Structures are given as C-alpha cells and as structure tokens.
Amino acid sequence: MLNFNHVLICLCGAVLGDKVFTGTYGVNYGRIADNLPSPQSVVTLLKAAKIRNIRIYDADHQVLSAFKGSGIGIIIGLPNEFLRDISQGEDRAMNWIKENVQPFLPGTRIRGIAVGNEILGGGDMELWEVLLPAAKNVYTALARLNLQHQIQVSSPHSEAVFANSYPPSACTFRDDVLPFMKPLLQFFSQIGTPFYINAYPFLAYKNDPQHIDINYALFKKNPGIYDAKTKLHYDNMFMAQIDAAYAALEKVGFDKMEVIVSETGWASRGDDNEAGATVKNAKTYNKNLKKLLMKKKGTPYRPKMVVRAYIFALFNENLKPGPTSERNFGLFKPDGSIAYDIGFTGLTSSAISFKGVGSLYVMVSASCAAFLLLVAL
C-alpha cells in the first residue's frame, strides 16, 4: 500500500510552480502599528501600484476579507508562538486552517503559509525542533482538504543560518543548524517549496561600515567583488547574498531548489550607531532593486533562475520594538504619502487623511513608472 503522505507530496511538488508568486516583485505588509490605513485602503494602494504579491505575518481576518476579489496573491503567516501547538498533531493544524484559511477561499488568493519566521539560527532551540513537524502537519491538513495544489507551505530564514557567506561560493550552513535544516530542505524539496531567505544588505553594511562599500550595497557603481572559485563578478551585495544561499544549498544536495527573497529593504531612519539609515540611501536601494527585479533576470551563479523578492515593507510601523531603523522600513508613511520616491506618488500634504474605513480612493496612472493618488470622501 502506498504511503499517503508520499502520494500527496508527489502530487503537489510539480503543480504549484509560479502560482505562488506572480512576476518578480512583492511587498511585506507588516502591521505592528496603531496608525495604519484600513486594509481596504491598502488593497486600493497595492492595485494602483500593480503590486500583485504580498506577505503578512499572521492570518488576520479583516485583512483577508479586504483582499477578497483583489487578485493579489497573499502568503499568510503562522506565527512562531503557534508552532509548538501545531507540531503536536495534524488535528491542530486542521483546526487552524479551517478557521484562518478555508473560509476565505477562493475569493482571497491565499497562495502560501509561512510556518514561523526566522526560526533556525534563532535563540529558541525548542522552536528549531518543532518547525519541521509543524510544517508537515500544516501540509498534510492542506492535502486532506485538497488545497495542497494552490497553497504552498514554506518557512523563511535569516542570514543567521549561514556560517559564512563571503565569497558567495564559500557559503555553508552553520554546523548546529544543519541537523535541523537538512530534513526541512528534504521535505520542502519533495513538496516543491523554494528556499526563502531574508536578505538585507542594509544590515550587513550597518554591522560593518568600515569594510563594506556602501555603493556595493546600494547597487551603485563600484569595483564589486570577484569570486575566484566560480570566476564570477558581483557588482551588488543583493545578488551575492542570493548566490551564497544557492552555494549553501548545493553543498547539502539541493542544487535544484529555487531561492526567493522573502524580505529585503533599507531603513530611511536610524539611531546614531546605525550607519547608512537615511532617506537618500533607502530611496536609492529600493529604486535600484525595483529596476533589477523588473528585468526578470537571474543571478551570476543561477542566470536562468529569475530573481524574485518581497520588499520590506509597505509601511513604517511605529510600534515595532528595537532600534529606530525597525520602525522606518516603509515605502509609505501611515497617512498614505510616500516615504520617498521610487516611482509612486502617494497622498499630497494637502490631501484628506488616508485613514478611514469609509473613504473612497481613486488612483490614476500618471506614467508607466509613477502613480497619482487622488482621494475623495
């Protein structure tokens, strides 16, 4: 008799494909704030900007309802604090999916469930142990509901999973992470899930501004780096970080696995010790990143694997803990105006407030690269 899970895995892996991510550009819609516009308003903003992919960090029902009929693909999050419970049994995962996923289908395009965020390499070892069982239970529950063909199960990682990443070809997973990472990769490989990495040249530069050329981090003209092993040249850190992930995956036998950047961005403000956190640099990074993604090309090491990325983040989030930079990654301010110009025009200073559930928003395309946002109550 065939193993039930084996059959499900074989069926799913080849089917999902590009359904999860349309095109190459997405945005993270974080909501740790008390001054953000309504989710309905956010949908209007995203549609006008032609952003077709978003990630959220929970399964908020108001958000999922607002996105009904929008056509925007969403990866929802199963927060870290739920993993212990979900790992206990498939029935726990089934209950969570029936409450937070199934009622919103098919109107809301839920295309993925991110099981936890930056678990491996983090400080809670117990979460390392429950990540894979939780991911398997979520997948099996989806399969029993015949949803495994349209909803991908994944788990994004931070750069902390790597022992080193310079030069890219030398990248390896940490020895203590590998016993947990390898079986997770095996499972994701079977079900067709890419490797999701949160890659921030900003953080690398902030931590070592004396030795990193900021132009290399910002996609500006610079000498770049040469990887002697692969004989490849890199003129920006973003591509080098992706190829470092490909190198690490290859070393543990997953050379066919796609890498998708689940978070990347640049802070527009920071504390005195946060080098590079300025509006000018944030604008430069995100504008150049957008241009790069629109080219729909691969990396030096994987030229045929088109680079896809979710930008962090849609809004500044005023309640996020930590250094000032954490609250200043937004492309937009809470009132809907732009934090800086990368090709979109938000509200003008004289416009009526962006907040308010009953407002009507009309966005008109001003050019192929910019949009004028008009607001009327």
Tab-separated table of C-alpha atoms in Angstrom:
chain	number	residue	atom	x	y	z
A	1	MET	CA	0.000	0.000	0.000
A	2	LEU	CA	1.343	3.430	-0.968
A	3	ASN	CA	2.199	5.831	1.814
A	4	PHE	CA	-0.495	8.533	1.998
A	5	ASN	CA	1.937	11.378	2.608
A	6	HIS	CA	4.244	10.183	-0.162
A	7	VAL	CA	1.396	10.291	-2.678
A	8	LEU	CA	0.437	13.790	-1.545
A	9	ILE	CA	3.991	15.026	-1.808
A	10	CYS	CA	4.425	13.634	-5.308
A	11	LEU	CA	1.187	15.205	-6.447
A	12	CYS	CA	1.946	18.625	-5.047
A	13	GLY	CA	5.548	19.298	-5.920
A	14	ALA	CA	5.097	19.661	-9.651
A	15	VAL	CA	1.830	21.580	-9.548
A	16	LEU	CA	2.311	24.795	-7.599
A	17	GLY	CA	5.073	26.322	-9.683
A	18	ASP	CA	4.644	30.026	-10.369
A	19	LYS	CA	1.151	30.186	-8.835
A	20	VAL	CA	2.535	31.441	-5.540
A	21	PHE	CA	4.490	34.395	-6.932
A	22	THR	CA	3.247	36.379	-9.939
A	23	GLY	CA	6.093	38.184	-11.672
A	24	THR	CA	9.132	39.160	-9.630
A	25	TYR	CA	8.080	41.927	-7.187
A	26	GLY	CA	6.203	41.674	-3.917
A	27	VAL	CA	5.863	43.612	-0.663
A	28	ASN	CA	5.655	42.694	3.009
A	29	TYR	CA	2.582	44.199	4.650
A	30	GLY	CA	3.582	44.431	8.307
A	31	ARG	CA	1.068	45.923	10.741
A	32	ILE	CA	2.818	46.460	14.073
A	33	ALA	CA	1.418	49.976	14.317
A	34	ASP	CA	-1.595	51.870	15.612
A	35	ASN	CA	-1.878	54.418	12.801
A	36	LEU	CA	-2.141	52.459	9.561
A	37	PRO	CA	-4.836	52.826	6.888
A	38	SER	CA	-7.629	50.305	6.662
A	39	PRO	CA	-6.911	47.042	4.822
A	40	GLN	CA	-9.468	48.077	2.172
A	41	SER	CA	-7.426	51.203	1.502
A	42	VAL	CA	-4.252	49.137	1.323
A	43	VAL	CA	-5.793	46.944	-1.367
A	44	THR	CA	-6.525	50.048	-3.449
A	45	LEU	CA	-2.985	51.311	-2.989
A	46	LEU	CA	-1.461	47.967	-3.994
A	47	LYS	CA	-3.675	47.557	-7.043
A	48	ALA	CA	-2.815	51.021	-8.325
A	49	ALA	CA	0.859	50.306	-7.808
A	50	LYS	CA	0.401	46.998	-9.675
A	51	ILE	CA	1.863	45.057	-6.769
A	52	ARG	CA	0.466	41.556	-7.108
A	53	ASN	CA	2.198	39.718	-4.272
A	54	ILE	CA	2.188	40.397	-0.544
A	55	ARG	CA	3.206	38.675	2.655
A	56	ILE	CA	1.560	39.216	6.024
A	57	TYR	CA	2.828	37.857	9.328
A	58	ASP	CA	-0.409	36.365	10.624
A	59	ALA	CA	-3.843	35.402	9.284
A	60	ASP	CA	-5.809	38.496	10.290
A	61	HIS	CA	-9.427	38.040	9.223
A	62	GLN	CA	-10.046	41.710	8.488
A	63	VAL	CA	-7.071	41.768	6.127
A	64	LEU	CA	-8.031	38.504	4.424
A	65	SER	CA	-11.601	39.730	3.944
A	66	ALA	CA	-10.425	43.042	2.498
A	67	PHE	CA	-8.318	41.256	-0.119
A	68	LYS	CA	-11.258	39.226	-1.403
A	69	GLY	CA	-11.624	39.709	-5.137
A	70	SER	CA	-8.453	41.812	-5.390
A	71	GLY	CA	-6.493	39.226	-7.345
A	72	ILE	CA	-3.468	39.896	-5.147
A	73	GLY	CA	-1.613	36.769	-4.046
A	74	ILE	CA	-1.011	36.501	-0.308
A	75	ILE	CA	1.354	34.442	1.792
A	76	ILE	CA	-0.048	34.375	5.303
A	77	GLY	CA	1.983	33.671	8.412
A	78	LEU	CA	1.635	31.031	11.092
A	79	PRO	CA	3.321	32.980	13.921
A	80	ASN	CA	6.185	31.483	15.884
A	81	GLU	CA	4.122	31.257	19.073
A	82	PHE	CA	1.757	28.738	17.419
A	83	LEU	CA	4.408	26.266	16.295
A	84	ARG	CA	4.590	24.198	19.474
A	85	ASP	CA	0.852	23.596	19.410
A	86	ILE	CA	0.631	22.922	15.664
A	87	SER	CA	3.529	20.462	15.869
A	88	GLN	CA	1.554	18.278	18.323
A	89	GLY	CA	-0.782	16.875	15.708
A	90	GLU	CA	-2.407	17.246	12.333
A	91	ASP	CA	-5.737	17.980	14.012
A	92	ARG	CA	-4.288	21.201	15.475
A	93	ALA	CA	-3.161	22.289	12.022
A	94	MET	CA	-6.531	21.328	10.546
A	95	ASN	CA	-8.370	23.460	13.094
A	96	TRP	CA	-6.115	26.438	12.358
A	97	ILE	CA	-6.616	26.112	8.594
A	98	LYS	CA	-10.386	25.691	8.905
A	99	GLU	CA	-10.530	28.852	10.999
A	100	ASN	CA	-7.988	31.048	9.214
A	101	VAL	CA	-7.688	29.842	5.627
A	102	GLN	CA	-10.607	27.831	4.278
A	103	PRO	CA	-13.366	30.419	4.981
A	104	PHE	CA	-11.599	32.992	2.766
A	105	LEU	CA	-11.153	30.751	-0.260
A	106	PRO	CA	-11.420	31.082	-3.179
A	107	GLY	CA	-12.203	34.818	-3.125
A	108	THR	CA	-8.987	35.720	-1.319
A	109	ARG	CA	-5.929	34.403	-3.162
A	110	ILE	CA	-4.089	32.771	-0.266
A	111	ARG	CA	-1.118	31.279	-2.050
A	112	GLY	CA	1.102	30.225	0.801
A	113	ILE	CA	1.500	29.663	4.522
A	114	ALA	CA	4.818	30.674	6.054
A	115	VAL	CA	5.295	28.409	9.055
A	116	GLY	CA	7.193	30.557	11.534
A	117	ASN	CA	9.705	33.267	10.672
A	118	GLU	CA	13.484	33.106	11.117
A	119	ILE	CA	13.303	30.064	13.402
A	120	LEU	CA	16.539	28.228	12.643
A	121	GLY	CA	19.556	30.143	13.885
A	122	GLY	CA	17.387	31.998	16.391
A	123	GLY	CA	17.573	31.838	20.171
A	124	ASP	CA	14.720	29.399	20.915
A	125	MET	CA	16.076	25.881	20.370
A	126	GLU	CA	12.717	24.320	21.131
A	127	LEU	CA	11.297	26.045	18.080
A	128	TRP	CA	14.075	24.535	15.967
A	129	GLU	CA	12.808	21.108	16.987
A	130	VAL	CA	9.113	21.725	16.317
A	131	LEU	CA	9.471	23.582	12.990
A	132	LEU	CA	9.521	20.529	10.724
A	133	PRO	CA	6.680	18.662	12.494
A	134	ALA	CA	4.576	21.850	12.358
A	135	ALA	CA	5.269	22.341	8.638
A	136	LYS	CA	4.415	18.690	7.902
A	137	ASN	CA	1.163	18.906	9.846
A	138	VAL	CA	0.126	22.070	8.008
A	139	TYR	CA	0.891	20.460	4.667
A	140	THR	CA	-0.953	17.231	5.489
A	141	ALA	CA	-4.005	19.178	6.665
A	142	LEU	CA	-3.995	21.182	3.427
A	143	ALA	CA	-3.730	17.963	1.445
A	144	ARG	CA	-6.704	16.415	3.220
A	145	LEU	CA	-8.707	19.490	2.198
A	146	ASN	CA	-7.324	19.201	-1.356
A	147	LEU	CA	-5.677	22.601	-1.031
A	148	GLN	CA	-2.058	21.487	-1.417
A	149	HIS	CA	-2.101	22.352	-5.131
A	150	GLN	CA	-2.832	26.035	-4.515
A	151	ILE	CA	-1.285	26.812	-1.123
A	152	GLN	CA	2.451	26.397	-0.603
A	153	VAL	CA	3.967	25.590	2.798
A	154	SER	CA	7.259	27.370	3.487
A	155	SER	CA	9.416	28.886	6.244
A	156	PRO	CA	11.649	31.948	5.730
A	157	HIS	CA	15.158	32.064	7.164
A	158	SER	CA	17.504	34.815	8.258
A	159	GLU	CA	21.170	35.062	7.317
A	160	ALA	CA	21.884	33.595	10.771
A	161	VAL	CA	21.518	30.088	9.304
A	162	PHE	CA	24.838	30.540	7.465
A	163	ALA	CA	28.301	30.067	8.920
A	164	ASN	CA	29.787	32.445	6.373
A	165	SER	CA	28.709	33.957	3.079
A	166	TYR	CA	31.841	35.565	1.625
A	167	PRO	CA	32.689	34.962	-1.080
A	168	PRO	CA	29.316	33.564	-2.197
A	169	SER	CA	30.750	30.204	-3.277
A	170	ALA	CA	32.131	29.637	0.238
A	171	CYS	CA	28.749	29.879	1.936
A	172	THR	CA	27.768	26.998	4.200
A	173	PHE	CA	25.064	26.329	6.745
A	174	ARG	CA	26.057	26.517	10.401
A	175	ASP	CA	27.025	23.172	11.889
A	176	ASP	CA	24.442	23.460	14.648
A	177	VAL	CA	21.701	24.454	12.194
A	178	LEU	CA	22.375	21.713	9.649
A	179	PRO	CA	20.780	18.778	11.564
A	180	PHE	CA	17.510	20.732	11.533
A	181	MET	CA	17.909	22.406	8.149
A	182	LYS	CA	18.659	19.307	6.094
A	183	PRO	CA	15.457	17.371	6.890
A	184	LEU	CA	13.457	20.581	6.432
A	185	LEU	CA	15.014	21.073	2.998
A	186	GLN	CA	14.320	17.439	2.157
A	187	PHE	CA	10.645	17.919	2.948
A	188	PHE	CA	10.396	21.227	1.075
A	189	SER	CA	12.177	19.704	-1.900
A	190	GLN	CA	9.600	16.923	-2.014
A	191	ILE	CA	6.644	19.318	-1.995
A	192	GLY	CA	8.201	21.845	-4.385
A	193	THR	CA	8.837	24.681	-1.918
A	194	PRO	CA	11.666	27.176	-2.611
A	195	PHE	CA	14.230	28.318	-0.062
A	196	TYR	CA	13.042	31.635	1.377
A	197	ILE	CA	15.736	33.957	2.742
A	198	ASN	CA	15.514	37.367	4.413
A	199	ALA	CA	18.458	39.160	2.783
A	200	TYR	CA	19.394	42.661	3.937
A	201	PRO	CA	22.476	44.396	2.529
A	202	PHE	CA	21.480	47.226	4.892
A	203	LEU	CA	22.098	45.042	7.947
A	204	ALA	CA	25.419	43.818	6.584
A	205	TYR	CA	26.547	47.386	5.928
A	206	LYS	CA	25.225	48.654	9.263
A	207	ASN	CA	27.220	45.998	11.107
A	208	ASP	CA	30.492	46.629	9.251
A	209	PRO	CA	30.535	50.029	7.510
A	210	GLN	CA	34.340	50.216	7.673
A	211	HIS	CA	34.820	47.222	5.397
A	212	ILE	CA	31.765	47.287	3.112
A	213	ASP	CA	31.483	49.743	0.245
A	214	ILE	CA	28.070	51.349	0.572
A	215	ASN	CA	27.864	51.647	-3.221
A	216	TYR	CA	28.147	47.848	-3.409
A	217	ALA	CA	25.202	47.589	-1.004
A	218	LEU	CA	23.121	50.183	-2.898
A	219	PHE	CA	23.520	48.866	-6.475
A	220	LYS	CA	25.636	51.908	-7.354
A	221	LYS	CA	28.828	51.949	-9.409
A	222	ASN	CA	31.647	50.205	-7.527
A	223	PRO	CA	34.527	47.774	-8.151
A	224	GLY	CA	32.451	44.875	-6.840
A	225	ILE	CA	33.883	41.553	-5.706
A	226	TYR	CA	35.385	38.623	-7.581
A	227	ASP	CA	34.671	35.044	-6.540
A	228	ALA	CA	37.792	33.130	-7.536
A	229	LYS	CA	36.191	29.692	-7.234
A	230	THR	CA	33.317	30.374	-9.637
A	231	LYS	CA	35.179	33.095	-11.573
A	232	LEU	CA	32.110	35.302	-11.214
A	233	HIS	CA	31.997	39.032	-10.577
A	234	TYR	CA	29.392	40.687	-8.327
A	235	ASP	CA	28.644	44.390	-8.515
A	236	ASN	CA	25.995	44.341	-5.772
A	237	MET	CA	25.581	42.588	-2.438
A	238	PHE	CA	21.969	41.564	-3.026
A	239	MET	CA	22.883	39.169	-5.850
A	240	ALA	CA	25.865	37.919	-3.861
A	241	GLN	CA	23.617	37.089	-0.903
A	242	ILE	CA	21.261	35.089	-3.124
A	243	ASP	CA	24.111	33.171	-4.746
A	244	ALA	CA	25.567	32.486	-1.305
A	245	ALA	CA	22.279	30.755	-0.446
A	246	TYR	CA	22.446	28.766	-3.697
A	247	ALA	CA	26.002	27.694	-2.823
A	248	ALA	CA	24.986	26.544	0.658
A	249	LEU	CA	22.040	24.598	-0.756
A	250	GLU	CA	24.240	22.966	-3.371
A	251	LYS	CA	26.696	21.775	-0.728
A	252	VAL	CA	23.960	19.810	1.048
A	253	GLY	CA	22.478	18.310	-2.110
A	254	PHE	CA	19.705	20.753	-3.072
A	255	ASP	CA	21.200	22.367	-6.165
A	256	LYS	CA	17.817	22.443	-7.957
A	257	MET	CA	15.996	24.382	-5.218
A	258	GLU	CA	14.950	27.937	-6.083
A	259	VAL	CA	15.867	30.805	-3.742
A	260	ILE	CA	13.261	33.533	-3.162
A	261	VAL	CA	13.989	36.623	-1.084
A	262	SER	CA	11.178	36.831	1.465
A	263	GLU	CA	12.383	40.144	2.893
A	264	THR	CA	14.773	42.855	1.776
A	265	GLY	CA	14.785	46.586	2.282
A	266	TRP	CA	16.596	49.628	3.614
A	267	ALA	CA	15.739	51.810	6.604
A	268	SER	CA	15.113	55.515	5.967
A	269	ARG	CA	15.927	56.497	9.570
A	270	GLY	CA	18.053	55.015	12.314
A	271	ASP	CA	19.880	55.621	15.540
A	272	ASP	CA	23.282	57.321	15.603
A	273	ASN	CA	25.034	53.952	15.519
A	274	GLU	CA	23.018	52.673	12.535
A	275	ALA	CA	25.227	53.523	9.603
A	276	GLY	CA	23.538	54.230	6.291
A	277	ALA	CA	19.971	54.590	7.576
A	278	THR	CA	18.946	57.654	5.578
A	279	VAL	CA	16.097	58.575	3.248
A	280	LYS	CA	18.551	59.014	0.379
A	281	ASN	CA	20.005	55.532	0.791
A	282	ALA	CA	16.586	53.904	1.263
A	283	LYS	CA	15.344	55.535	-1.914
A	284	THR	CA	18.467	54.507	-3.830
A	285	TYR	CA	18.324	50.887	-2.650
A	286	ASN	CA	14.633	50.327	-3.283
A	287	LYS	CA	14.560	52.166	-6.597
A	288	ASN	CA	17.562	50.232	-7.939
A	289	LEU	CA	16.215	46.960	-6.551
A	290	LYS	CA	12.907	47.526	-8.299
A	291	LYS	CA	14.704	48.173	-11.596
A	292	LEU	CA	16.712	44.990	-11.153
A	293	LEU	CA	13.652	42.852	-10.412
A	294	MET	CA	11.750	44.280	-13.377
A	295	LYS	CA	14.473	42.930	-15.682
A	296	LYS	CA	13.383	39.397	-14.722
A	297	LYS	CA	16.903	38.023	-14.820
A	298	GLY	CA	18.817	35.528	-12.764
A	299	THR	CA	21.951	35.784	-10.631
A	300	PRO	CA	25.538	35.316	-11.829
A	301	TYR	CA	25.564	31.746	-10.439
A	302	ARG	CA	21.994	30.890	-11.450
A	303	PRO	CA	21.393	33.009	-14.571
A	304	LYS	CA	18.289	31.063	-15.610
A	305	MET	CA	16.617	31.279	-12.187
A	306	VAL	CA	14.711	34.561	-12.229
A	307	VAL	CA	15.188	36.594	-9.041
A	308	ARG	CA	12.012	37.245	-7.047
A	309	ALA	CA	11.762	39.305	-3.881
A	310	TYR	CA	9.346	40.749	-1.358
A	311	ILE	CA	10.284	44.275	-0.269
A	312	PHE	CA	10.201	45.109	3.416
A	313	ALA	CA	7.970	46.927	3.972
A	314	LEU	CA	4.810	48.639	2.797
A	315	PHE	CA	4.522	50.994	5.796
A	316	ASN	CA	6.602	52.360	8.619
A	317	GLU	CA	5.477	50.522	11.773
A	318	ASN	CA	5.525	52.792	14.818
A	319	LEU	CA	5.074	50.072	17.449
A	320	LYS	CA	7.916	47.764	16.393
A	321	PRO	CA	10.464	47.240	19.169
A	322	GLY	CA	14.198	47.586	18.739
A	323	PRO	CA	16.364	50.285	17.173
A	324	THR	CA	14.848	53.221	15.271
A	325	SER	CA	15.520	51.560	11.916
A	326	GLU	CA	12.970	48.834	12.714
A	327	ARG	CA	10.191	51.430	12.576
A	328	ASN	CA	11.358	53.028	9.333
A	329	PHE	CA	11.481	50.480	6.528
A	330	GLY	CA	8.231	51.604	4.888
A	331	LEU	CA	7.780	52.636	1.279
A	332	PHE	CA	4.775	54.602	2.527
A	333	LYS	CA	4.046	56.617	5.629
A	334	PRO	CA	0.939	55.766	7.687
A	335	ASP	CA	-1.093	58.546	6.037
A	336	GLY	CA	-0.532	57.010	2.612
A	337	SER	CA	2.073	59.506	1.432
A	338	ILE	CA	5.355	58.194	0.105
A	339	ALA	CA	8.286	57.862	2.475
A	340	TYR	CA	10.493	58.600	-0.541
A	341	ASP	CA	10.046	58.470	-4.300
A	342	ILE	CA	10.760	55.204	-6.092
A	343	GLY	CA	8.142	55.736	-8.782
A	344	PHE	CA	4.870	56.022	-6.875
A	345	THR	CA	3.089	59.174	-5.761
A	346	GLY	CA	1.137	58.877	-2.537
A	347	LEU	CA	-1.067	61.468	-0.914
A	348	THR	CA	-0.076	65.117	-1.044
A	349	SER	CA	0.270	67.009	2.209
A	350	SER	CA	-2.934	68.897	1.469
A	351	ALA	CA	-4.981	65.776	0.890
A	352	ILE	CA	-7.515	64.394	3.321
A	353	SER	CA	-6.166	61.755	5.693
A	354	PHE	CA	-5.589	58.302	4.236
A	355	LYS	CA	-7.101	56.677	7.307
A	356	GLY	CA	-10.778	55.915	7.489
A	357	VAL	CA	-12.655	52.805	6.503
A	358	GLY	CA	-15.408	54.588	4.594
A	359	SER	CA	-13.218	56.560	2.247
A	360	LEU	CA	-13.179	56.125	-1.492
A	361	TYR	CA	-9.804	56.060	-3.133
A	362	VAL	CA	-9.190	56.563	-6.790
A	363	MET	CA	-5.763	56.057	-8.208
A	364	VAL	CA	-4.863	57.126	-11.687
A	365	SER	CA	-1.773	56.010	-13.531
A	366	ALA	CA	0.383	59.058	-14.168
A	367	SER	CA	3.011	57.246	-16.200
A	368	CYS	CA	4.430	53.774	-16.526
A	369	ALA	CA	6.626	54.464	-13.511
A	370	ALA	CA	4.536	56.714	-11.307
A	371	PHE	CA	1.020	56.870	-9.982
A	372	LEU	CA	-1.038	59.800	-8.760
A	373	LEU	CA	-3.207	59.045	-5.795
A	374	LEU	CA	-6.414	61.056	-5.573
A	375	VAL	CA	-8.633	60.821	-2.546
A	376	ALA	CA	-12.237	61.791	-2.056
A	377	LEU	CA	-14.609	61.191	0.809
